[in-house]
Tab-separated table of N, CA and C in Angstrom:
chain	number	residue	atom	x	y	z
A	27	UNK	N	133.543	97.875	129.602
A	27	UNK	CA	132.840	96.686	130.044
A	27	UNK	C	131.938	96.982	131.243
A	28	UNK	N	132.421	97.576	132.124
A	28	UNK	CA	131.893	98.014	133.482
A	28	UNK	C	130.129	98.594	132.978
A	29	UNK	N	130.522	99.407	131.917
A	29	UNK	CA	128.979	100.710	131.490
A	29	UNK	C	128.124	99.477	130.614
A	30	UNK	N	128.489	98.510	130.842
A	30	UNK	CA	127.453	97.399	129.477
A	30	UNK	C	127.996	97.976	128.088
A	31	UNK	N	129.079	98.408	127.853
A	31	UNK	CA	129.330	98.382	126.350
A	31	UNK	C	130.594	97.776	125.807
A	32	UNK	N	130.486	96.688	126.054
A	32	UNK	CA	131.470	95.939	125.877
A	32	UNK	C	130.943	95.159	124.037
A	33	UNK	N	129.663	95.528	123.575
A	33	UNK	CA	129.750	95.183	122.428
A	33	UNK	C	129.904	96.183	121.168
A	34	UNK	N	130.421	97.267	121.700
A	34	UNK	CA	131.127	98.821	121.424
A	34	UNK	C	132.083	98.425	120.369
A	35	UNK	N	132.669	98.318	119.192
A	35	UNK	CA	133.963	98.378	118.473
A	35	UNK	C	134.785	99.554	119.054
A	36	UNK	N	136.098	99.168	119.907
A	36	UNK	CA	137.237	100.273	119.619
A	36	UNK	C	138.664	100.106	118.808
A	37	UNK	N	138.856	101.428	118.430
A	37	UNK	CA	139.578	101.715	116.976
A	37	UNK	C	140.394	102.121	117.581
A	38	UNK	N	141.452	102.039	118.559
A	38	UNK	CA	142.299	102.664	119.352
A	38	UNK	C	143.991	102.399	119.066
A	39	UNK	N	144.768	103.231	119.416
A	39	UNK	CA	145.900	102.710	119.425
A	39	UNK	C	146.450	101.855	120.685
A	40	UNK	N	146.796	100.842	120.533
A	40	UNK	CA	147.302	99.836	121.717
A	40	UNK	C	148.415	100.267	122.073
A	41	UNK	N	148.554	100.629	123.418
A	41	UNK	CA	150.067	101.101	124.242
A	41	UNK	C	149.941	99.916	125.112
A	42	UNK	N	151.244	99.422	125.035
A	42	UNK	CA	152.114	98.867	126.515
A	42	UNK	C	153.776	99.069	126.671
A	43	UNK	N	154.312	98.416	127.565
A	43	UNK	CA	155.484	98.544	127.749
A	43	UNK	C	156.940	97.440	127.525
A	44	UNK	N	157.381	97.757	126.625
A	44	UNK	CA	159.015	97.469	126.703
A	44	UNK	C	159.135	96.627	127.997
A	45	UNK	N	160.080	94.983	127.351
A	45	UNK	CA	161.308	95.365	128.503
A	45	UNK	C	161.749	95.762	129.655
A	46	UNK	N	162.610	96.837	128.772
A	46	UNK	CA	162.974	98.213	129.642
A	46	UNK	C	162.238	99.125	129.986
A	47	UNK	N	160.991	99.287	129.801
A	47	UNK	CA	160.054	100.149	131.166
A	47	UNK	C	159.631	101.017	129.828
A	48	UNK	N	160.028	101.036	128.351
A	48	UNK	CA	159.600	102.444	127.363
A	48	UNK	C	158.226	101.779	126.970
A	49	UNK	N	157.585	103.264	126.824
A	49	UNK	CA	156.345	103.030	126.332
A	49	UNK	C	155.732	102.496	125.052
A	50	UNK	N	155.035	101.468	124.618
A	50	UNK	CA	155.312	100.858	122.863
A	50	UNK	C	153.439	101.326	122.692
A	51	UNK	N	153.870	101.249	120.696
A	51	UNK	CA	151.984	101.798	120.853
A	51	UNK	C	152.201	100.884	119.565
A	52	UNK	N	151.346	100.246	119.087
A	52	UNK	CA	150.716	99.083	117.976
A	52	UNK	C	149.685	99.679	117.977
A	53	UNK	N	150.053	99.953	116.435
A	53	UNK	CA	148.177	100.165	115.297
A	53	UNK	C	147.638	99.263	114.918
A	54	UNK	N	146.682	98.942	115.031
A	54	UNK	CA	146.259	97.962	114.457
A	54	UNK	C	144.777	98.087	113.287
A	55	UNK	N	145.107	99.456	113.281
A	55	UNK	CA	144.277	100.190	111.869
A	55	UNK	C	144.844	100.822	110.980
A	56	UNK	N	146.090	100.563	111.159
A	56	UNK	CA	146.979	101.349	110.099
A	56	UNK	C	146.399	101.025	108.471
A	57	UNK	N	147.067	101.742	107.498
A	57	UNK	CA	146.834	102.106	106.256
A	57	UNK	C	147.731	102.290	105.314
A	58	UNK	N	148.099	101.590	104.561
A	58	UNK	CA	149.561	102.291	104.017
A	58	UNK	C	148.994	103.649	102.699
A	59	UNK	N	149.671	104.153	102.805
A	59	UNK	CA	149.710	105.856	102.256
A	59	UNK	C	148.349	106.335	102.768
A	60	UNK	N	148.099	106.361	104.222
A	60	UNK	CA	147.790	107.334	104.918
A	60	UNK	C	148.174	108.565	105.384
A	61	UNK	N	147.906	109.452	105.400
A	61	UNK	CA	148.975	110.380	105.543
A	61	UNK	C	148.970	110.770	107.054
A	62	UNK	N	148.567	109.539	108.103
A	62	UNK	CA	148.698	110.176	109.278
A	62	UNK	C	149.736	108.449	109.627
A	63	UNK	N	149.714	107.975	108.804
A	63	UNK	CA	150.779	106.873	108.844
A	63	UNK	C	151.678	106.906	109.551
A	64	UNK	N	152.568	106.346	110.553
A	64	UNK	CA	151.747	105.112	110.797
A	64	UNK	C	150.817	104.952	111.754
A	65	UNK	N	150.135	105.566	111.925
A	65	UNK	CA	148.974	106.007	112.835
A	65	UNK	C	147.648	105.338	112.598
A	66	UNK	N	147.228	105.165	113.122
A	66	UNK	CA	145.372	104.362	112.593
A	66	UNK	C	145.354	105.106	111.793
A	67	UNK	N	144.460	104.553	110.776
A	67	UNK	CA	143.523	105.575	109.800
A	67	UNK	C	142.291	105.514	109.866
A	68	UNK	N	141.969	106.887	110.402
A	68	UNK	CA	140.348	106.669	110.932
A	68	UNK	C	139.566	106.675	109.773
A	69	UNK	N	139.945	107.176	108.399
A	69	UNK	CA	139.239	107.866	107.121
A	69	UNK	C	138.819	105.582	106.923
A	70	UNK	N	139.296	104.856	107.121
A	70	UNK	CA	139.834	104.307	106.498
A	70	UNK	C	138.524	103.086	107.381
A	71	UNK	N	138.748	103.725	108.677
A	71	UNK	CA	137.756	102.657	109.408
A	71	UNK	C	136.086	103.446	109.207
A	72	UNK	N	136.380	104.884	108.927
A	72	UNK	CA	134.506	105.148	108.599
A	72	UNK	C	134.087	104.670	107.427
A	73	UNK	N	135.266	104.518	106.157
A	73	UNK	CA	134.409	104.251	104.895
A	73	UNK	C	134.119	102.484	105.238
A	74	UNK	N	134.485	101.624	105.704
A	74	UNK	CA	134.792	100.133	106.406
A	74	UNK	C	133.215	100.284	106.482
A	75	UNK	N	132.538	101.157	107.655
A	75	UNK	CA	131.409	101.229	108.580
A	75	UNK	C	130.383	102.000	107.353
A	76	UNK	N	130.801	102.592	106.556
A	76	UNK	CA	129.938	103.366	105.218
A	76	UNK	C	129.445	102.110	103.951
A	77	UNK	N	130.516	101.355	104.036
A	77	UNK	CA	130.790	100.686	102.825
A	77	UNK	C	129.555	99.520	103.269
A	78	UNK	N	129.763	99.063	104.680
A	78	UNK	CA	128.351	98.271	105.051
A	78	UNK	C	127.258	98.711	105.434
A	79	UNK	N	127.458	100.041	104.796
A	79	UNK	CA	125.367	100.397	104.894
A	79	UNK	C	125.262	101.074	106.136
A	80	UNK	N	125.896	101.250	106.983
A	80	UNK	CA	126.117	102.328	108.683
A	80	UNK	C	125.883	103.318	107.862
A	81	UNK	N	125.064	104.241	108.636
A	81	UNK	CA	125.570	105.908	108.695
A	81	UNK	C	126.266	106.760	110.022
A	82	UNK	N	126.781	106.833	109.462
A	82	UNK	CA	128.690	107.224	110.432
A	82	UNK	C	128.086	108.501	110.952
A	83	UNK	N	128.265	108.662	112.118
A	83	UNK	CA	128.263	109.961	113.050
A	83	UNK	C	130.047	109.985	113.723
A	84	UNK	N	130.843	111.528	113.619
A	84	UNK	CA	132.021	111.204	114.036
A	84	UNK	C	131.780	112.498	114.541
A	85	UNK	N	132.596	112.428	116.179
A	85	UNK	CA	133.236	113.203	116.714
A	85	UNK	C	135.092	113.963	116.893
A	86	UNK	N	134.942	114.610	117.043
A	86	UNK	CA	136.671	115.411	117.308
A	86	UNK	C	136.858	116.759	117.192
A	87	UNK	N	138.069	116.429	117.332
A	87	UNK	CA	138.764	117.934	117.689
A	87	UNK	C	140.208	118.418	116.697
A	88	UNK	N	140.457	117.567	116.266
A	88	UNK	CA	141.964	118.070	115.419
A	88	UNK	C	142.519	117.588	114.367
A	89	UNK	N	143.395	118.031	113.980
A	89	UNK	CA	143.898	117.490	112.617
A	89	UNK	C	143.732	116.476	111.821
A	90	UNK	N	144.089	115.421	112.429
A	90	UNK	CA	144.116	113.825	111.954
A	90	UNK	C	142.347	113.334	112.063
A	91	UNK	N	141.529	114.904	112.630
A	91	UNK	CA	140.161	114.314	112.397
A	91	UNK	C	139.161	114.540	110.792
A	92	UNK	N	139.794	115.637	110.042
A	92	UNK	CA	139.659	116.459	109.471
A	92	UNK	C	139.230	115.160	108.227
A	93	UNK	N	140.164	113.769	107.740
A	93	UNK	CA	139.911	113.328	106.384
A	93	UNK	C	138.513	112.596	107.205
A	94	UNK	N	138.421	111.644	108.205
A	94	UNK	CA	137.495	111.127	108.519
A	94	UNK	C	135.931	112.097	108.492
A	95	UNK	N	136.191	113.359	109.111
A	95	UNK	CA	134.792	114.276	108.833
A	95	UNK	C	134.077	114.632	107.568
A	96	UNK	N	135.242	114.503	106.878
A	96	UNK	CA	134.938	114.686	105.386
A	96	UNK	C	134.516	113.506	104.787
A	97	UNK	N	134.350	112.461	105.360
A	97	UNK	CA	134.158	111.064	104.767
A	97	UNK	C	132.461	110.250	105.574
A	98	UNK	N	132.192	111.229	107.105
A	98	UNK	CA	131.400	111.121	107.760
A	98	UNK	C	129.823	111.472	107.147
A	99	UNK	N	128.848	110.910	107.642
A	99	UNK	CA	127.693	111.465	107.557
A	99	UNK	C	127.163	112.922	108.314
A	100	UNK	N	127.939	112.791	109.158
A	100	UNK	CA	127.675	114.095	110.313
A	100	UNK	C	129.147	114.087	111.202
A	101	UNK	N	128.743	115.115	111.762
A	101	UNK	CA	129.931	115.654	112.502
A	101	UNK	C	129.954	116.335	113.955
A	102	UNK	N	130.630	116.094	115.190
A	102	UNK	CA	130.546	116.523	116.149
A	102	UNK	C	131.652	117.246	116.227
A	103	UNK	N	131.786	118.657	116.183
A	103	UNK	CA	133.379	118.899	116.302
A	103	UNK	C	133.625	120.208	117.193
A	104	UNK	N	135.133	120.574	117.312
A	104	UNK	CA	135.542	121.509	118.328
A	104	UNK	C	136.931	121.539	117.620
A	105	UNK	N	137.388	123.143	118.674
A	105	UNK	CA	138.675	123.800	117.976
A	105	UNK	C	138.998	123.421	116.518
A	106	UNK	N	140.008	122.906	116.024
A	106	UNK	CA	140.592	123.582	115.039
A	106	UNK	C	139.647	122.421	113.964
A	107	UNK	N	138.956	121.420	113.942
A	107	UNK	CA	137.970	120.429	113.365
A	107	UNK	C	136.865	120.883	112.731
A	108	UNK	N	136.762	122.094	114.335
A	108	UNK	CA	135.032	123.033	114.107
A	108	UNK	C	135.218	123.452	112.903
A	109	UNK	N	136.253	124.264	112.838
A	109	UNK	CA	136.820	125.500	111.778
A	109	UNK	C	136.654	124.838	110.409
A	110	UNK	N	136.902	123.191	110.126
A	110	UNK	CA	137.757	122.834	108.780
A	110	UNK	C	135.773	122.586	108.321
A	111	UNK	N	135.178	122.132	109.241
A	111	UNK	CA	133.785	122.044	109.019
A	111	UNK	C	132.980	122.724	108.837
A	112	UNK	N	132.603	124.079	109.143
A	112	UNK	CA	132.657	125.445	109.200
A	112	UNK	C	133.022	125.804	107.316
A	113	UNK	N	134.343	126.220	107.475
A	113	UNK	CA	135.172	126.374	105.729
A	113	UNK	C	134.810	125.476	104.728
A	114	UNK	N	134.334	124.060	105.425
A	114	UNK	CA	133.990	123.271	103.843
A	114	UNK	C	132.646	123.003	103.360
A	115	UNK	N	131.827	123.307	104.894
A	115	UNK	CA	130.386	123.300	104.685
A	115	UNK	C	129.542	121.771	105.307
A	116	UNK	N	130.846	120.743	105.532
A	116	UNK	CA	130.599	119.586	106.136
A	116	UNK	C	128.979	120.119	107.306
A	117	UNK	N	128.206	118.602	107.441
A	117	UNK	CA	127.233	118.957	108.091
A	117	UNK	C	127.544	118.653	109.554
A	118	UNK	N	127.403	119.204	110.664
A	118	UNK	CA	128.262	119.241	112.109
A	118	UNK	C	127.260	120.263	112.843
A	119	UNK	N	127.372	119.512	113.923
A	119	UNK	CA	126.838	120.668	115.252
A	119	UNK	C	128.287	120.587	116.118
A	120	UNK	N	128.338	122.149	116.966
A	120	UNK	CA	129.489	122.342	117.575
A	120	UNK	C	129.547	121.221	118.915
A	121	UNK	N	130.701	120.668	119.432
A	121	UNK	CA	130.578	120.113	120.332
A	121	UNK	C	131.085	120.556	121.497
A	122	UNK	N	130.127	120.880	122.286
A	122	UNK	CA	130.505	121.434	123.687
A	122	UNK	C	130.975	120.555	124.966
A	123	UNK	N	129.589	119.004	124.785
A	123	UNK	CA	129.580	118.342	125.731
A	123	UNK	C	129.252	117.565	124.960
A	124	UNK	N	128.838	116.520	125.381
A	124	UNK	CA	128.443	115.128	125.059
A	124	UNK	C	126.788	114.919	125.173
A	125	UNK	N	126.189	115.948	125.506
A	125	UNK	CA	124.792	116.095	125.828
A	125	UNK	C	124.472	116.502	124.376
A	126	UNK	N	125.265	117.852	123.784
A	126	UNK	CA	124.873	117.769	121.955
A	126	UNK	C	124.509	116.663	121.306
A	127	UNK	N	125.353	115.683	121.469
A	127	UNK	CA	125.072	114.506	121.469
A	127	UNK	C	124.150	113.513	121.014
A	128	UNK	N	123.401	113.909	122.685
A	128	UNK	CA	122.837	112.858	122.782
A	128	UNK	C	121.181	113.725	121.959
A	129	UNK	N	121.773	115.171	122.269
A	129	UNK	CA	120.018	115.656	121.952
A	129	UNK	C	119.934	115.228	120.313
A	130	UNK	N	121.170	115.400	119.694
A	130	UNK	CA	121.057	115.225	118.101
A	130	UNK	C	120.316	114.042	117.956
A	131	UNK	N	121.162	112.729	118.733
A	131	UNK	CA	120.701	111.493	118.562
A	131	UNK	C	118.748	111.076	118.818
A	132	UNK	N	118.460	112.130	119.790
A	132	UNK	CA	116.940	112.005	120.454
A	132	UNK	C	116.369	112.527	118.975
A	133	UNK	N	116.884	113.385	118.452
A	133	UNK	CA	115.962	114.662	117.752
A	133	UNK	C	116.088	113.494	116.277
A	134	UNK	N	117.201	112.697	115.924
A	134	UNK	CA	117.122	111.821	115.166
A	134	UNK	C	116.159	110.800	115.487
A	135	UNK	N	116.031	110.135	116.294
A	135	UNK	CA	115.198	109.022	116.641
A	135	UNK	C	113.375	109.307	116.511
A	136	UNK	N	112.992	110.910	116.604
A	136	UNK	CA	111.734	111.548	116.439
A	136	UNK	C	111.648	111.582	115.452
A	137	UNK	N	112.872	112.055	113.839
A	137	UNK	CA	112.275	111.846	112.693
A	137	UNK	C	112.399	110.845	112.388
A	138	UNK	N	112.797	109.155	113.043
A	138	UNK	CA	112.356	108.050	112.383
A	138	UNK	C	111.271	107.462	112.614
A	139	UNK	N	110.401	107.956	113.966
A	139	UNK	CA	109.181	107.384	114.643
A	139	UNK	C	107.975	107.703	113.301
């Protein structure tokens, strides 16, 4: 809210606390036969954003990123994500910083002018 993006969608897992002081986490993107169940399913919120005509840009880094990249238009990735993108041929630039980013996004916006 603070950065003006408070009209941002987040896909997050909700943590608060118990009671007794334990930590609780609510999905509220879950999926049934996801296989990162019961966990959000991110595969599940890009085709959502595909299915209405978006073209999906996704970032990450690991395992549980791997069905969503494969389901993405593009790909920002690192460690073991880079690799699965890399091996399958998915289209991705490596992500170092967040400046990759933004240059992809500039260098996109020149071939729509």
């Amino acid at each position: 809210d603070h950065a003006g993006l408070s009209n941002v969608p987040v896909h997050a897992v909700e943590s608060g606390e118990s009671p007794d002081g334990r930590l609780t986490f609510r999905y509220n993107f879950s999926k049934s036969g996801c296989a990162w169940s019961p966990g959000n399913c991110k595969c599940n919120i890009v085709d959502q954003y595909r299915t209405q005509g978006y073209r999906v840009l996704y970032a990450g880094d690991g395992g549980s990123d791997a069905c969503p990249a494969r389901h993405a238009d593009f790909v920002f990735a690192r460690d073991s994500l880079l690799g699965v993108c890399r091996a399958e041929g998915l289209p991705h630039r490596e992500l170092t910083d967040f400046f990759v980013v933004l240059d992809y996004l500039r260098g996109q916006r020149m071939e729509d002018d």
